[in-house]
């Protein structure tokens, strides 16, 4: 599985991605928006294994892809995906994370997000792509706004979020909204 953009290759994870994935996952900057019990080397290792397993499932319900630079196919920039397990047919959840060293760099998230939305709506023929994030995650809020997603709910998050004064924000975009957005 590969999606090619101007600067990136979004592809299934391979064993050579394990070490850089675990490295950026262990960076304290990466862990700020995760429940403390979820931010552990063991959890990150299990997550990597899960992503590799998803790549071989048939039918494929989840696409969690490594983001690498096209000119350096093993320089891991982050990961992204569309996940359908637990959602109705025609809907998937978008997730995107960049390694902290790539935050705020030259619209990387916009380029990757656009490629995922195009893949989801054109190739997978999805009707809706949704997402959820911590209210304090301004980067994802800006990305959701850029793609034209609408906030559908703001709800109390789990205890660790509430203790920080944060909520959980759910957003969504339909195929029709995306098609209007890309023609503007």
PDB file of C-alpha atoms in Angstrom:
ATOM      1  CA  UNK A   1       0.000   0.000   0.000  1.00  0.00           C
ATOM      2  CA  UNK A   2       1.465   3.320  -1.068  1.00  0.00           C
ATOM      3  CA  UNK A   3       0.210   6.863  -1.508  1.00  0.00           C
ATOM      4  CA  UNK A   4       2.610   9.289  -3.162  1.00  0.00           C
ATOM      5  CA  UNK A   5       2.549  13.051  -2.624  1.00  0.00           C
ATOM      6  CA  UNK A   6       4.884  15.756  -3.859  1.00  0.00           C
ATOM      7  CA  UNK A   7       7.314  15.217  -0.951  1.00  0.00           C
ATOM      8  CA  UNK A   8       6.190  12.059   0.826  1.00  0.00           C
ATOM      9  CA  UNK A   9       5.544   8.390   0.445  1.00  0.00           C
ATOM     10  CA  UNK A  10       2.811   7.037   2.703  1.00  0.00           C
ATOM     11  CA  UNK A  11       3.369   3.299   2.903  1.00  0.00           C
ATOM     12  CA  UNK A  12       2.816   0.294   5.098  1.00  0.00           C
ATOM     13  CA  UNK A  13       5.251   0.013   7.972  1.00  0.00           C
ATOM     14  CA  UNK A  14       8.318  -2.212   7.546  1.00  0.00           C
ATOM     15  CA  UNK A  15      10.708  -3.555  10.159  1.00  0.00           C
ATOM     16  CA  UNK A  16      13.229  -0.774   9.484  1.00  0.00           C
ATOM     17  CA  UNK A  17      10.619   1.708  10.756  1.00  0.00           C
ATOM     18  CA  UNK A  18      10.432   0.109  14.218  1.00  0.00           C
ATOM     19  CA  UNK A  19      13.364   1.908  15.844  1.00  0.00           C
ATOM     20  CA  UNK A  20      12.588   5.429  14.545  1.00  0.00           C
ATOM     21  CA  UNK A  21       8.894   4.939  15.407  1.00  0.00           C
ATOM     22  CA  UNK A  22       9.706   3.890  18.978  1.00  0.00           C
ATOM     23  CA  UNK A  23      12.210   6.746  19.265  1.00  0.00           C
ATOM     24  CA  UNK A  24       9.769   9.502  18.355  1.00  0.00           C
ATOM     25  CA  UNK A  25       6.986   7.896  20.375  1.00  0.00           C
ATOM     26  CA  UNK A  26       9.212   8.077  23.467  1.00  0.00           C
ATOM     27  CA  UNK A  27       9.933  11.781  22.990  1.00  0.00           C
ATOM     28  CA  UNK A  28       8.127  13.642  25.806  1.00  0.00           C
ATOM     29  CA  UNK A  29       6.776  16.117  23.250  1.00  0.00           C
ATOM     30  CA  UNK A  30       4.931  13.246  21.510  1.00  0.00           C
ATOM     31  CA  UNK A  31       3.352  12.065  24.733  1.00  0.00           C
ATOM     32  CA  UNK A  32       1.726  15.301  25.845  1.00  0.00           C
ATOM     33  CA  UNK A  33      -1.689  14.507  24.326  1.00  0.00           C
ATOM     34  CA  UNK A  34      -1.797  10.865  25.421  1.00  0.00           C
ATOM     35  CA  UNK A  35      -3.109   9.385  28.621  1.00  0.00           C
ATOM     36  CA  UNK A  36      -0.071   8.829  30.840  1.00  0.00           C
ATOM     37  CA  UNK A  37      -0.692   5.064  31.033  1.00  0.00           C
ATOM     38  CA  UNK A  38      -0.748   4.930  27.219  1.00  0.00           C
ATOM     39  CA  UNK A  39       2.644   6.637  26.835  1.00  0.00           C
ATOM     40  CA  UNK A  40       5.012   3.729  27.410  1.00  0.00           C
ATOM     41  CA  UNK A  41       7.626   1.905  25.344  1.00  0.00           C
ATOM     42  CA  UNK A  42       5.593  -1.300  25.655  1.00  0.00           C
ATOM     43  CA  UNK A  43       2.436   0.380  24.359  1.00  0.00           C
ATOM     44  CA  UNK A  44       4.359   1.894  21.429  1.00  0.00           C
ATOM     45  CA  UNK A  45       5.857  -1.518  20.566  1.00  0.00           C
ATOM     46  CA  UNK A  46       2.376  -3.102  20.615  1.00  0.00           C
ATOM     47  CA  UNK A  47       1.080  -0.271  18.441  1.00  0.00           C
ATOM     48  CA  UNK A  48       3.824  -0.886  15.878  1.00  0.00           C
ATOM     49  CA  UNK A  49       2.922  -4.591  15.782  1.00  0.00           C
ATOM     50  CA  UNK A  50      -0.752  -3.711  15.358  1.00  0.00           C
ATOM     51  CA  UNK A  51       0.023  -1.477  12.376  1.00  0.00           C
ATOM     52  CA  UNK A  52       2.006  -4.285  10.731  1.00  0.00           C
ATOM     53  CA  UNK A  53      -0.843  -6.754  11.340  1.00  0.00           C
ATOM     54  CA  UNK A  54      -3.422  -4.391   9.858  1.00  0.00           C
ATOM     55  CA  UNK A  55      -1.440  -4.243   6.607  1.00  0.00           C
ATOM     56  CA  UNK A  56      -2.039  -7.949   5.973  1.00  0.00           C
ATOM     57  CA  UNK A  57      -5.704  -8.164   6.960  1.00  0.00           C
ATOM     58  CA  UNK A  58      -8.239  -9.069   4.301  1.00  0.00           C
ATOM     59  CA  UNK A  59     -10.527  -7.283   3.897  1.00  0.00           C
ATOM     60  CA  UNK A  60      -8.540  -4.342   5.056  1.00  0.00           C
ATOM     61  CA  UNK A  61     -10.408  -2.190   7.571  1.00  0.00           C
ATOM     62  CA  UNK A  62      -7.517  -0.045   8.792  1.00  0.00           C
ATOM     63  CA  UNK A  63      -4.753   1.775   6.944  1.00  0.00           C
ATOM     64  CA  UNK A  64      -2.031   3.014   9.287  1.00  0.00           C
ATOM     65  CA  UNK A  65       0.889   4.159   7.183  1.00  0.00           C
ATOM     66  CA  UNK A  66       4.436   5.325   7.736  1.00  0.00           C
ATOM     67  CA  UNK A  67       5.156   8.831   6.441  1.00  0.00           C
ATOM     68  CA  UNK A  68       8.591   8.944   4.836  1.00  0.00           C
ATOM     69  CA  UNK A  69      10.285  11.480   2.631  1.00  0.00           C
ATOM     70  CA  UNK A  70      10.348  10.374  -1.002  1.00  0.00           C
ATOM     71  CA  UNK A  71      14.054  11.115  -1.367  1.00  0.00           C
ATOM     72  CA  UNK A  72      14.799   9.186   1.866  1.00  0.00           C
ATOM     73  CA  UNK A  73      12.390   6.223   1.937  1.00  0.00           C
ATOM     74  CA  UNK A  74      13.433   5.117   5.423  1.00  0.00           C
ATOM     75  CA  UNK A  75      13.526   8.546   7.117  1.00  0.00           C
ATOM     76  CA  UNK A  76      10.356   8.279   9.204  1.00  0.00           C
ATOM     77  CA  UNK A  77       8.525  11.587   9.515  1.00  0.00           C
ATOM     78  CA  UNK A  78       5.492  10.191  11.363  1.00  0.00           C
ATOM     79  CA  UNK A  79       2.447   8.066  10.711  1.00  0.00           C
ATOM     80  CA  UNK A  80      -1.074   8.551   9.463  1.00  0.00           C
ATOM     81  CA  UNK A  81      -4.103   6.504   8.758  1.00  0.00           C
ATOM     82  CA  UNK A  82      -7.708   5.846   8.067  1.00  0.00           C
ATOM     83  CA  UNK A  83      -9.255   3.389  10.486  1.00  0.00           C
ATOM     84  CA  UNK A  84     -12.617   1.759   9.873  1.00  0.00           C
ATOM     85  CA  UNK A  85     -12.894  -0.811  12.634  1.00  0.00           C
ATOM     86  CA  UNK A  86     -15.770   0.169  14.903  1.00  0.00           C
ATOM     87  CA  UNK A  87     -17.298   2.588  12.395  1.00  0.00           C
ATOM     88  CA  UNK A  88     -20.293   2.188  10.109  1.00  0.00           C
ATOM     89  CA  UNK A  89     -19.665   1.255   6.480  1.00  0.00           C
ATOM     90  CA  UNK A  90     -18.666   4.349   4.534  1.00  0.00           C
ATOM     91  CA  UNK A  91     -16.959   6.079   7.465  1.00  0.00           C
ATOM     92  CA  UNK A  92     -13.391   5.963   8.732  1.00  0.00           C
ATOM     93  CA  UNK A  93     -11.424   7.874  11.328  1.00  0.00           C
ATOM     94  CA  UNK A  94      -8.422   9.920  10.231  1.00  0.00           C
ATOM     95  CA  UNK A  95      -5.336  10.011  12.395  1.00  0.00           C
ATOM     96  CA  UNK A  96      -2.096  11.854  11.710  1.00  0.00           C
ATOM     97  CA  UNK A  97       0.975  12.374  13.839  1.00  0.00           C
ATOM     98  CA  UNK A  98       4.315  13.819  12.941  1.00  0.00           C
ATOM     99  CA  UNK A  99       7.471  13.145  14.878  1.00  0.00           C
ATOM    100  CA  UNK A 100       8.153  16.239  17.039  1.00  0.00           C
ATOM    101  CA  UNK A 101      11.202  17.204  14.973  1.00  0.00           C
ATOM    102  CA  UNK A 102       8.833  17.776  12.033  1.00  0.00           C
ATOM    103  CA  UNK A 103       6.167  19.844  13.797  1.00  0.00           C
ATOM    104  CA  UNK A 104       5.441  23.163  12.126  1.00  0.00           C
ATOM    105  CA  UNK A 105       7.503  22.301   9.058  1.00  0.00           C
ATOM    106  CA  UNK A 106       6.379  23.569   5.662  1.00  0.00           C
ATOM    107  CA  UNK A 107       2.761  22.349   5.747  1.00  0.00           C
ATOM    108  CA  UNK A 108       3.733  18.669   6.115  1.00  0.00           C
ATOM    109  CA  UNK A 109       0.457  17.807   7.900  1.00  0.00           C
ATOM    110  CA  UNK A 110      -1.630  19.559   5.247  1.00  0.00           C
ATOM    111  CA  UNK A 111       0.067  17.632   2.430  1.00  0.00           C
ATOM    112  CA  UNK A 112      -0.360  14.303   4.205  1.00  0.00           C
ATOM    113  CA  UNK A 113      -3.909  15.079   5.358  1.00  0.00           C
ATOM    114  CA  UNK A 114      -4.973  16.018   1.860  1.00  0.00           C
ATOM    115  CA  UNK A 115      -3.538  12.779   0.464  1.00  0.00           C
ATOM    116  CA  UNK A 116      -5.426  10.723   3.060  1.00  0.00           C
ATOM    117  CA  UNK A 117      -8.700  12.524   2.387  1.00  0.00           C
ATOM    118  CA  UNK A 118      -8.287  12.057  -1.370  1.00  0.00           C
ATOM    119  CA  UNK A 119      -7.522   8.359  -0.853  1.00  0.00           C
ATOM    120  CA  UNK A 120     -10.466   7.899   1.490  1.00  0.00           C
ATOM    121  CA  UNK A 121     -13.039   9.692  -0.616  1.00  0.00           C
ATOM    122  CA  UNK A 122     -11.818   8.676  -4.092  1.00  0.00           C
ATOM    123  CA  UNK A 123     -10.296   5.230  -3.672  1.00  0.00           C
ATOM    124  CA  UNK A 124     -12.225   3.863  -0.701  1.00  0.00           C
ATOM    125  CA  UNK A 125     -15.420   5.713  -1.695  1.00  0.00           C
ATOM    126  CA  UNK A 126     -16.050   6.819   1.875  1.00  0.00           C
ATOM    127  CA  UNK A 127     -19.000   9.046   2.682  1.00  0.00           C
ATOM    128  CA  UNK A 128     -17.555  10.506   5.898  1.00  0.00           C
ATOM    129  CA  UNK A 129     -14.123  10.901   7.453  1.00  0.00           C
ATOM    130  CA  UNK A 130     -14.112  11.792  11.116  1.00  0.00           C
ATOM    131  CA  UNK A 131     -11.602  12.392  13.841  1.00  0.00           C
ATOM    132  CA  UNK A 132     -11.208  13.085  17.499  1.00  0.00           C
ATOM    133  CA  UNK A 133      -8.589  15.051  19.387  1.00  0.00           C
ATOM    134  CA  UNK A 134      -7.757  16.700  22.663  1.00  0.00           C
ATOM    135  CA  UNK A 135      -9.013  20.296  22.763  1.00  0.00           C
ATOM    136  CA  UNK A 136      -5.502  21.549  23.560  1.00  0.00           C
ATOM    137  CA  UNK A 137      -4.044  20.127  20.334  1.00  0.00           C
ATOM    138  CA  UNK A 138      -3.976  23.357  18.322  1.00  0.00           C
ATOM    139  CA  UNK A 139      -2.094  21.759  15.406  1.00  0.00           C
ATOM    140  CA  UNK A 140      -4.859  19.248  14.728  1.00  0.00           C
ATOM    141  CA  UNK A 141      -7.513  21.947  15.217  1.00  0.00           C
ATOM    142  CA  UNK A 142      -5.812  24.037  12.515  1.00  0.00           C
ATOM    143  CA  UNK A 143      -5.577  21.033  10.196  1.00  0.00           C
ATOM    144  CA  UNK A 144      -9.266  20.168  10.697  1.00  0.00           C
ATOM    145  CA  UNK A 145     -10.178  23.781   9.985  1.00  0.00           C
ATOM    146  CA  UNK A 146      -7.989  23.862   6.865  1.00  0.00           C
ATOM    147  CA  UNK A 147      -9.597  20.737   5.421  1.00  0.00           C
ATOM    148  CA  UNK A 148     -13.065  22.184   6.034  1.00  0.00           C
ATOM    149  CA  UNK A 149     -14.119  19.738   8.742  1.00  0.00           C
ATOM    150  CA  UNK A 150     -16.898  20.712  11.109  1.00  0.00           C
ATOM    151  CA  UNK A 151     -16.853  20.190  14.850  1.00  0.00           C
ATOM    152  CA  UNK A 152     -19.739  17.868  15.705  1.00  0.00           C
ATOM    153  CA  UNK A 153     -19.247  17.622  19.450  1.00  0.00           C
ATOM    154  CA  UNK A 154     -17.123  18.777  22.318  1.00  0.00           C
ATOM    155  CA  UNK A 155     -17.414  16.436  25.254  1.00  0.00           C
ATOM    156  CA  UNK A 156     -15.700  15.864  28.545  1.00  0.00           C
ATOM    157  CA  UNK A 157     -12.641  13.758  28.037  1.00  0.00           C
ATOM    158  CA  UNK A 158     -11.383  11.071  30.339  1.00  0.00           C
ATOM    159  CA  UNK A 159     -10.159  11.969  33.814  1.00  0.00           C
ATOM    160  CA  UNK A 160      -6.610  12.798  32.721  1.00  0.00           C
ATOM    161  CA  UNK A 161      -7.963  15.317  30.187  1.00  0.00           C
ATOM    162  CA  UNK A 162     -10.385  16.884  32.662  1.00  0.00           C
ATOM    163  CA  UNK A 163      -7.577  17.292  35.196  1.00  0.00           C
ATOM    164  CA  UNK A 164      -5.795  19.481  32.637  1.00  0.00           C
ATOM    165  CA  UNK A 165      -8.930  21.444  31.724  1.00  0.00           C
ATOM    166  CA  UNK A 166      -9.161  19.753  28.322  1.00  0.00           C
ATOM    167  CA  UNK A 167     -12.098  18.265  26.442  1.00  0.00           C
ATOM    168  CA  UNK A 168     -12.398  15.836  23.565  1.00  0.00           C
ATOM    169  CA  UNK A 169     -13.348  17.370  20.219  1.00  0.00           C
ATOM    170  CA  UNK A 170     -15.002  15.291  17.499  1.00  0.00           C
ATOM    171  CA  UNK A 171     -15.019  16.538  13.933  1.00  0.00           C
ATOM    172  CA  UNK A 172     -16.095  15.226  10.532  1.00  0.00           C
ATOM    173  CA  UNK A 173     -16.102  16.004   6.858  1.00  0.00           C
ATOM    174  CA  UNK A 174     -18.293  14.472   4.173  1.00  0.00           C
ATOM    175  CA  UNK A 175     -17.290  13.605   0.641  1.00  0.00           C
ATOM    176  CA  UNK A 176     -19.496  16.449  -0.668  1.00  0.00           C
ATOM    177  CA  UNK A 177     -17.818  18.950   1.676  1.00  0.00           C
ATOM    178  CA  UNK A 178     -14.364  17.761   0.588  1.00  0.00           C
ATOM    179  CA  UNK A 179     -15.260  17.940  -3.094  1.00  0.00           C
ATOM    180  CA  UNK A 180     -16.455  21.534  -2.636  1.00  0.00           C
ATOM    181  CA  UNK A 181     -13.291  22.353  -0.685  1.00  0.00           C
ATOM    182  CA  UNK A 182     -10.881  21.060  -3.327  1.00  0.00           C
ATOM    183  CA  UNK A 183     -12.654  22.834  -6.169  1.00  0.00           C
ATOM    184  CA  UNK A 184     -12.312  26.240  -4.460  1.00  0.00           C
TER     185      UNK A 184
END
